[in-house]
Amino acid sequence: MLEVTDDDGKRTELALPTEALALVARMLQQLSEGRTVTLVPTGGELTTRQAAAILGVSRPYLVALLDAGEIPFHRVGTHRRVRYEDLRTYQERKREVGFAALAELTTQNEALGLYDEE
């Protein structure tokens, strides 16, 4: 049980599943480290501004990625919407490409003897 006290001093007991408490703890940790925390429901859709903020890029750059087909999107009227899952898939794909490039660079450096100890 978790006890919550409101501004008027009224106490309320809440029953939270362990997973929810762990999520709250992780969010508080991120906030204490100065990071932004965004909650997006499963199946949630984002505006281009929100999606760009999550990726840490400018909105025009994100729009260019969308128009190039790098990230799926659909339109609501004239506005683009990005599914959160599609954004995470893009992030994971970019991360894997980065790791592959780093592994290749390491292999080349080893072949050149740049990691040999003297």
CSV table of N, CA and C in Angstrom, one decimal:
chain,number,residue,atom,x,y,z
A,1,MET,N,0.8,-1.2,0.0
A,1,MET,CA,0.0,0.0,0.0
A,1,MET,C,0.9,1.2,0.0
A,2,LEU,N,0.4,2.2,-0.7
A,2,LEU,CA,1.1,3.5,-0.8
A,2,LEU,C,0.2,4.6,-0.2
A,3,GLU,N,0.7,5.4,0.6
A,3,GLU,CA,-0.1,6.5,1.2
A,3,GLU,C,0.2,7.8,0.6
A,4,VAL,N,-0.8,8.5,0.1
A,4,VAL,CA,-0.6,9.8,-0.6
A,4,VAL,C,-1.3,10.8,0.2
A,5,THR,N,-0.7,12.0,0.4
A,5,THR,CA,-1.3,13.1,1.1
A,5,THR,C,-1.4,14.3,0.2
A,6,ASP,N,-2.7,14.8,0.1
A,6,ASP,CA,-2.9,15.9,-0.8
A,6,ASP,C,-2.6,17.2,-0.1
A,7,ASP,N,-2.7,18.3,-0.8
A,7,ASP,CA,-2.4,19.7,-0.3
A,7,ASP,C,-3.1,20.0,1.0
A,8,ASP,N,-4.3,19.5,1.2
A,8,ASP,CA,-5.1,19.8,2.4
A,8,ASP,C,-4.8,18.9,3.5
A,9,GLY,N,-3.8,17.9,3.4
A,9,GLY,CA,-3.5,17.0,4.4
A,9,GLY,C,-4.3,15.8,4.5
A,10,LYS,N,-5.2,15.6,3.5
A,10,LYS,CA,-6.0,14.4,3.4
A,10,LYS,C,-5.2,13.2,2.9
A,11,ARG,N,-5.3,12.1,3.6
A,11,ARG,CA,-4.5,11.0,3.3
A,11,ARG,C,-5.3,9.9,2.6
A,12,THR,N,-4.8,9.3,1.5
A,12,THR,CA,-5.4,8.3,0.8
A,12,THR,C,-4.5,7.1,0.6
A,13,GLU,N,-4.9,5.9,0.8
A,13,GLU,CA,-4.1,4.7,0.5
A,13,GLU,C,-4.4,4.2,-0.9
A,14,LEU,N,-3.3,3.9,-1.6
A,14,LEU,CA,-3.4,3.4,-2.9
A,14,LEU,C,-2.7,2.0,-3.0
A,15,ALA,N,-3.4,1.1,-3.7
A,15,ALA,CA,-2.7,-0.2,-3.9
A,15,ALA,C,-2.1,-0.2,-5.3
A,16,LEU,N,-0.8,-0.3,-5.4
A,16,LEU,CA,-0.1,-0.2,-6.7
A,16,LEU,C,0.5,-1.6,-7.0
A,17,PRO,N,0.4,-2.1,-8.2
A,17,PRO,CA,1.2,-3.3,-8.5
A,17,PRO,C,2.7,-2.9,-8.5
A,18,THR,N,3.5,-3.9,-8.2
A,18,THR,CA,5.0,-3.7,-8.2
A,18,THR,C,5.5,-3.1,-9.4
A,19,GLU,N,5.0,-3.5,-10.6
A,19,GLU,CA,5.5,-3.0,-11.9
A,19,GLU,C,5.2,-1.5,-12.0
A,20,ALA,N,4.1,-1.0,-11.5
A,20,ALA,CA,3.7,0.4,-11.5
A,20,ALA,C,4.7,1.2,-10.6
A,21,LEU,N,4.9,0.6,-9.4
A,21,LEU,CA,5.8,1.3,-8.5
A,21,LEU,C,7.2,1.4,-9.1
A,22,ALA,N,7.7,0.3,-9.7
A,22,ALA,CA,9.0,0.3,-10.4
A,22,ALA,C,9.0,1.4,-11.5
A,23,LEU,N,7.9,1.6,-12.2
A,23,LEU,CA,7.9,2.6,-13.3
A,23,LEU,C,8.0,4.0,-12.7
A,24,VAL,N,7.3,4.2,-11.6
A,24,VAL,CA,7.3,5.5,-11.0
A,24,VAL,C,8.7,5.8,-10.5
A,25,ALA,N,9.4,4.8,-9.9
A,25,ALA,CA,10.7,4.9,-9.4
A,25,ALA,C,11.7,5.3,-10.5
A,26,ARG,N,11.5,4.6,-11.7
A,26,ARG,CA,12.4,4.9,-12.8
A,26,ARG,C,12.1,6.3,-13.4
A,27,MET,N,10.9,6.8,-13.4
A,27,MET,CA,10.6,8.1,-13.8
A,27,MET,C,11.2,9.1,-12.9
A,28,LEU,N,11.0,8.9,-11.6
A,28,LEU,CA,11.6,9.9,-10.7
A,28,LEU,C,13.1,9.9,-10.8
A,29,GLN,N,13.8,8.8,-11.0
A,29,GLN,CA,15.2,8.8,-11.2
A,29,GLN,C,15.6,9.6,-12.4
A,30,GLN,N,14.9,9.4,-13.5
A,30,GLN,CA,15.2,10.2,-14.7
A,30,GLN,C,15.0,11.7,-14.5
A,31,LEU,N,13.9,12.0,-13.8
A,31,LEU,CA,13.7,13.4,-13.5
A,31,LEU,C,14.7,14.0,-12.6
A,32,SER,N,15.2,13.2,-11.7
A,32,SER,CA,16.2,13.7,-10.8
A,32,SER,C,17.6,14.0,-11.5
A,33,GLU,N,17.7,13.3,-12.6
A,33,GLU,CA,19.0,13.5,-13.4
A,33,GLU,C,18.8,14.5,-14.5
A,34,GLY,N,17.7,15.3,-14.4
A,34,GLY,CA,17.4,16.4,-15.3
A,34,GLY,C,16.9,16.0,-16.7
A,35,ARG,N,16.5,14.7,-16.8
A,35,ARG,CA,15.9,14.3,-18.1
A,35,ARG,C,14.4,14.5,-18.2
A,36,THR,N,13.9,14.6,-19.4
A,36,THR,CA,12.5,14.7,-19.6
A,36,THR,C,11.9,13.4,-19.7
A,37,VAL,N,10.7,13.2,-19.1
A,37,VAL,CA,10.0,12.0,-19.1
A,37,VAL,C,8.7,12.2,-19.8
A,38,THR,N,8.4,11.4,-20.8
A,38,THR,CA,7.2,11.5,-21.6
A,38,THR,C,6.4,10.1,-21.5
A,39,LEU,N,5.2,10.2,-21.2
A,39,LEU,CA,4.4,9.0,-21.1
A,39,LEU,C,3.5,9.0,-22.4
A,40,VAL,N,3.6,7.9,-23.1
A,40,VAL,CA,2.8,7.7,-24.4
A,40,VAL,C,2.1,6.4,-24.2
A,41,PRO,N,0.7,6.4,-24.4
A,41,PRO,CA,0.0,5.2,-24.3
A,41,PRO,C,0.3,4.3,-25.4
A,42,THR,N,0.2,3.0,-25.2
A,42,THR,CA,0.4,2.0,-26.3
A,42,THR,C,-0.6,2.3,-27.4
A,43,GLY,N,-0.1,2.4,-28.6
A,43,GLY,CA,-0.9,2.8,-29.7
A,43,GLY,C,-1.0,4.3,-29.9
A,44,GLY,N,-0.3,5.0,-29.1
A,44,GLY,CA,-0.4,6.5,-29.1
A,44,GLY,C,0.2,7.1,-30.4
A,45,GLU,N,-0.4,8.2,-30.7
A,45,GLU,CA,0.1,8.9,-31.9
A,45,GLU,C,0.6,10.2,-31.5
A,46,LEU,N,1.7,10.7,-32.2
A,46,LEU,CA,2.4,11.9,-31.8
A,46,LEU,C,2.3,12.9,-33.0
A,47,THR,N,2.3,14.2,-32.6
A,47,THR,CA,2.4,15.2,-33.6
A,47,THR,C,3.9,15.2,-34.1
A,48,THR,N,4.1,15.9,-35.1
A,48,THR,CA,5.5,16.0,-35.6
A,48,THR,C,6.4,16.7,-34.6
A,49,ARG,N,5.8,17.7,-33.9
A,49,ARG,CA,6.6,18.4,-32.9
A,49,ARG,C,7.0,17.4,-31.7
A,50,GLN,N,6.1,16.6,-31.3
A,50,GLN,CA,6.3,15.7,-30.2
A,50,GLN,C,7.3,14.6,-30.7
A,51,ALA,N,7.1,14.1,-31.9
A,51,ALA,CA,8.1,13.0,-32.4
A,51,ALA,C,9.5,13.6,-32.6
A,52,ALA,N,9.6,14.8,-33.0
A,52,ALA,CA,10.9,15.4,-33.2
A,52,ALA,C,11.6,15.6,-31.9
A,53,ALA,N,10.8,16.0,-30.8
A,53,ALA,CA,11.4,16.2,-29.5
A,53,ALA,C,11.9,14.8,-29.0
A,54,ILE,N,11.2,13.8,-29.2
A,54,ILE,CA,11.6,12.5,-28.7
A,54,ILE,C,12.9,12.0,-29.4
A,55,LEU,N,13.0,12.3,-30.7
A,55,LEU,CA,14.2,11.9,-31.4
A,55,LEU,C,15.4,12.9,-31.1
A,56,GLY,N,15.0,14.1,-30.6
A,56,GLY,CA,16.1,15.1,-30.4
A,56,GLY,C,16.5,15.7,-31.7
A,57,VAL,N,15.6,15.9,-32.7
A,57,VAL,CA,15.9,16.5,-33.9
A,57,VAL,C,14.9,17.7,-34.2
A,58,SER,N,15.2,18.5,-35.2
A,58,SER,CA,14.3,19.6,-35.5
A,58,SER,C,13.0,19.0,-36.2
A,59,ARG,N,12.0,19.8,-36.1
A,59,ARG,CA,10.7,19.4,-36.7
A,59,ARG,C,10.9,19.3,-38.3
A,60,PRO,N,11.6,20.2,-38.9
A,60,PRO,CA,11.8,20.1,-40.4
A,60,PRO,C,12.6,18.8,-40.7
A,61,TYR,N,13.6,18.5,-39.9
A,61,TYR,CA,14.4,17.3,-40.2
A,61,TYR,C,13.5,16.0,-40.1
A,62,LEU,N,12.6,16.0,-39.0
A,62,LEU,CA,11.7,14.9,-38.9
A,62,LEU,C,10.8,14.8,-40.1
A,63,VAL,N,10.2,15.9,-40.5
A,63,VAL,CA,9.3,15.9,-41.7
A,63,VAL,C,10.0,15.4,-42.9
A,64,ALA,N,11.3,15.7,-43.1
A,64,ALA,CA,12.1,15.2,-44.2
A,64,ALA,C,12.2,13.6,-44.1
A,65,LEU,N,12.4,13.1,-42.8
A,65,LEU,CA,12.5,11.7,-42.6
A,65,LEU,C,11.1,11.0,-43.0
A,66,LEU,N,10.1,11.7,-42.6
A,66,LEU,CA,8.7,11.1,-42.9
A,66,LEU,C,8.5,11.1,-44.4
A,67,ASP,N,8.8,12.2,-45.1
A,67,ASP,CA,8.6,12.3,-46.5
A,67,ASP,C,9.5,11.4,-47.3
A,68,ALA,N,10.6,11.0,-46.8
A,68,ALA,CA,11.6,10.1,-47.4
A,68,ALA,C,11.2,8.6,-47.2
A,69,GLY,N,10.2,8.4,-46.3
A,69,GLY,CA,9.7,7.1,-46.0
A,69,GLY,C,10.5,6.4,-44.9
A,70,GLU,N,11.3,7.1,-44.2
A,70,GLU,CA,12.1,6.5,-43.2
A,70,GLU,C,11.3,6.1,-42.0
A,71,ILE,N,10.2,6.8,-41.7
A,71,ILE,CA,9.3,6.6,-40.6
A,71,ILE,C,7.9,6.6,-41.2
A,72,PRO,N,7.1,5.6,-40.9
A,72,PRO,CA,5.7,5.7,-41.4
A,72,PRO,C,4.9,6.8,-40.7
A,73,PHE,N,3.9,7.3,-41.4
A,73,PHE,CA,3.0,8.3,-40.8
A,73,PHE,C,1.7,8.3,-41.5
A,74,HIS,N,0.8,8.9,-41.0
A,74,HIS,CA,-0.5,9.2,-41.7
A,74,HIS,C,-0.9,10.6,-41.5
A,75,ARG,N,-1.9,11.0,-42.2
A,75,ARG,CA,-2.4,12.4,-42.1
A,75,ARG,C,-3.8,12.4,-41.4
A,76,VAL,N,-3.9,13.4,-40.6
A,76,VAL,CA,-5.2,13.7,-40.0
A,76,VAL,C,-5.5,15.1,-40.5
A,77,GLY,N,-6.3,15.2,-41.5
A,77,GLY,CA,-6.5,16.4,-42.2
A,77,GLY,C,-5.2,16.7,-43.0
A,78,THR,N,-4.6,17.9,-42.7
A,78,THR,CA,-3.4,18.3,-43.3
A,78,THR,C,-2.2,18.0,-42.4
A,79,HIS,N,-2.4,17.5,-41.2
A,79,HIS,CA,-1.4,17.3,-40.2
A,79,HIS,C,-0.9,15.8,-40.2
A,80,ARG,N,0.4,15.7,-40.1
A,80,ARG,CA,1.1,14.4,-40.0
A,80,ARG,C,1.0,13.8,-38.6
A,81,ARG,N,0.8,12.5,-38.5
A,81,ARG,CA,0.8,11.9,-37.2
A,81,ARG,C,1.7,10.7,-37.3
A,82,VAL,N,2.5,10.4,-36.2
A,82,VAL,CA,3.4,9.3,-36.2
A,82,VAL,C,3.0,8.4,-35.0
A,83,ARG,N,2.9,7.1,-35.3
A,83,ARG,CA,2.7,6.2,-34.2
A,83,ARG,C,4.0,6.1,-33.4
A,84,TYR,N,3.8,6.0,-32.1
A,84,TYR,CA,4.9,5.9,-31.1
A,84,TYR,C,5.7,4.7,-31.5
A,85,GLU,N,5.0,3.5,-31.7
A,85,GLU,CA,5.7,2.3,-32.0
A,85,GLU,C,6.6,2.4,-33.3
A,86,ASP,N,6.2,3.1,-34.3
A,86,ASP,CA,7.0,3.4,-35.5
A,86,ASP,C,8.2,4.2,-35.2
A,87,LEU,N,8.0,5.2,-34.3
A,87,LEU,CA,9.2,6.0,-33.9
A,87,LEU,C,10.2,5.2,-33.2
A,88,ARG,N,9.8,4.3,-32.3
A,88,ARG,CA,10.7,3.4,-31.5
A,88,ARG,C,11.4,2.5,-32.5
A,89,THR,N,10.7,1.9,-33.5
A,89,THR,CA,11.3,1.0,-34.5
A,89,THR,C,12.4,1.8,-35.2
A,90,TYR,N,12.1,3.0,-35.6
A,90,TYR,CA,13.1,3.8,-36.3
A,90,TYR,C,14.4,4.0,-35.4
A,91,GLN,N,14.1,4.3,-34.1
A,91,GLN,CA,15.2,4.5,-33.2
A,91,GLN,C,16.1,3.3,-33.1
A,92,GLU,N,15.4,2.1,-32.9
A,92,GLU,CA,16.1,0.9,-32.8
A,92,GLU,C,16.9,0.5,-34.0
A,93,ARG,N,16.3,0.8,-35.2
A,93,ARG,CA,17.0,0.5,-36.5
A,93,ARG,C,18.3,1.4,-36.6
A,94,LYS,N,18.2,2.7,-36.2
A,94,LYS,CA,19.3,3.6,-36.3
A,94,LYS,C,20.4,3.1,-35.3
A,95,ARG,N,20.0,2.7,-34.1
A,95,ARG,CA,20.9,2.2,-33.1
A,95,ARG,C,21.7,1.0,-33.6
A,96,GLU,N,21.0,0.1,-34.3
A,96,GLU,CA,21.6,-1.1,-34.8
A,96,GLU,C,22.6,-0.8,-35.9
A,97,VAL,N,22.2,0.2,-36.8
A,97,VAL,CA,23.1,0.6,-37.8
A,97,VAL,C,24.4,1.2,-37.2
A,98,GLY,N,24.2,2.0,-36.2
A,98,GLY,CA,25.4,2.6,-35.5
A,98,GLY,C,26.3,1.6,-34.9
A,99,PHE,N,25.7,0.6,-34.2
A,99,PHE,CA,26.5,-0.5,-33.6
A,99,PHE,C,27.3,-1.3,-34.7
A,100,ALA,N,26.6,-1.5,-35.9
A,100,ALA,CA,27.3,-2.3,-36.9
A,100,ALA,C,28.4,-1.4,-37.5
A,101,ALA,N,28.2,-0.1,-37.6
A,101,ALA,CA,29.3,0.7,-38.1
A,101,ALA,C,30.5,0.8,-37.2
A,102,LEU,N,30.2,0.8,-35.9
A,102,LEU,CA,31.2,0.8,-34.9
A,102,LEU,C,32.0,-0.5,-34.9
A,103,ALA,N,31.3,-1.6,-35.0
A,103,ALA,CA,32.0,-2.9,-35.1
A,103,ALA,C,32.9,-3.0,-36.3
A,104,GLU,N,32.4,-2.5,-37.4
A,104,GLU,CA,33.2,-2.5,-38.7
A,104,GLU,C,34.5,-1.6,-38.5
A,105,LEU,N,34.3,-0.5,-37.9
A,105,LEU,CA,35.5,0.4,-37.6
A,105,LEU,C,36.5,-0.3,-36.7
A,106,THR,N,36.0,-0.9,-35.7
A,106,THR,CA,36.9,-1.6,-34.8
A,106,THR,C,37.6,-2.7,-35.5
A,107,THR,N,36.9,-3.5,-36.4
A,107,THR,CA,37.6,-4.5,-37.1
A,107,THR,C,38.7,-4.0,-38.0
A,108,GLN,N,38.4,-2.8,-38.7
A,108,GLN,CA,39.4,-2.2,-39.5
A,108,GLN,C,40.6,-1.7,-38.7
A,109,ASN,N,40.4,-1.1,-37.5
A,109,ASN,CA,41.4,-0.6,-36.7
A,109,ASN,C,42.3,-1.8,-36.2
A,110,GLU,N,41.7,-2.9,-35.8
A,110,GLU,CA,42.4,-4.1,-35.4
A,110,GLU,C,43.3,-4.6,-36.5
A,111,ALA,N,42.7,-4.6,-37.7
A,111,ALA,CA,43.5,-5.1,-38.9
A,111,ALA,C,44.7,-4.2,-39.2
A,112,LEU,N,44.6,-2.9,-38.9
A,112,LEU,CA,45.7,-2.0,-39.1
A,112,LEU,C,46.7,-2.0,-37.9
A,113,GLY,N,46.4,-2.8,-36.9
A,113,GLY,CA,47.2,-2.9,-35.7
A,113,GLY,C,47.2,-1.7,-34.8
A,114,LEU,N,46.1,-1.0,-34.9
A,114,LEU,CA,45.9,0.2,-34.0
A,114,LEU,C,45.7,-0.1,-32.6
A,115,TYR,N,45.3,-1.3,-32.3
A,115,TYR,CA,45.0,-1.7,-30.9
A,115,TYR,C,46.1,-2.5,-30.3
A,116,ASP,N,47.2,-2.8,-31.0
A,116,ASP,CA,48.3,-3.6,-30.5
A,116,ASP,C,49.0,-2.8,-29.4
A,117,GLU,N,49.3,-3.6,-28.3
A,117,GLU,CA,50.0,-3.0,-27.2
A,117,GLU,C,51.5,-3.0,-27.5
A,118,GLU,N,52.2,-2.0,-27.0
A,118,GLU,CA,53.6,-1.9,-27.3
A,118,GLU,C,54.4,-2.6,-26.2
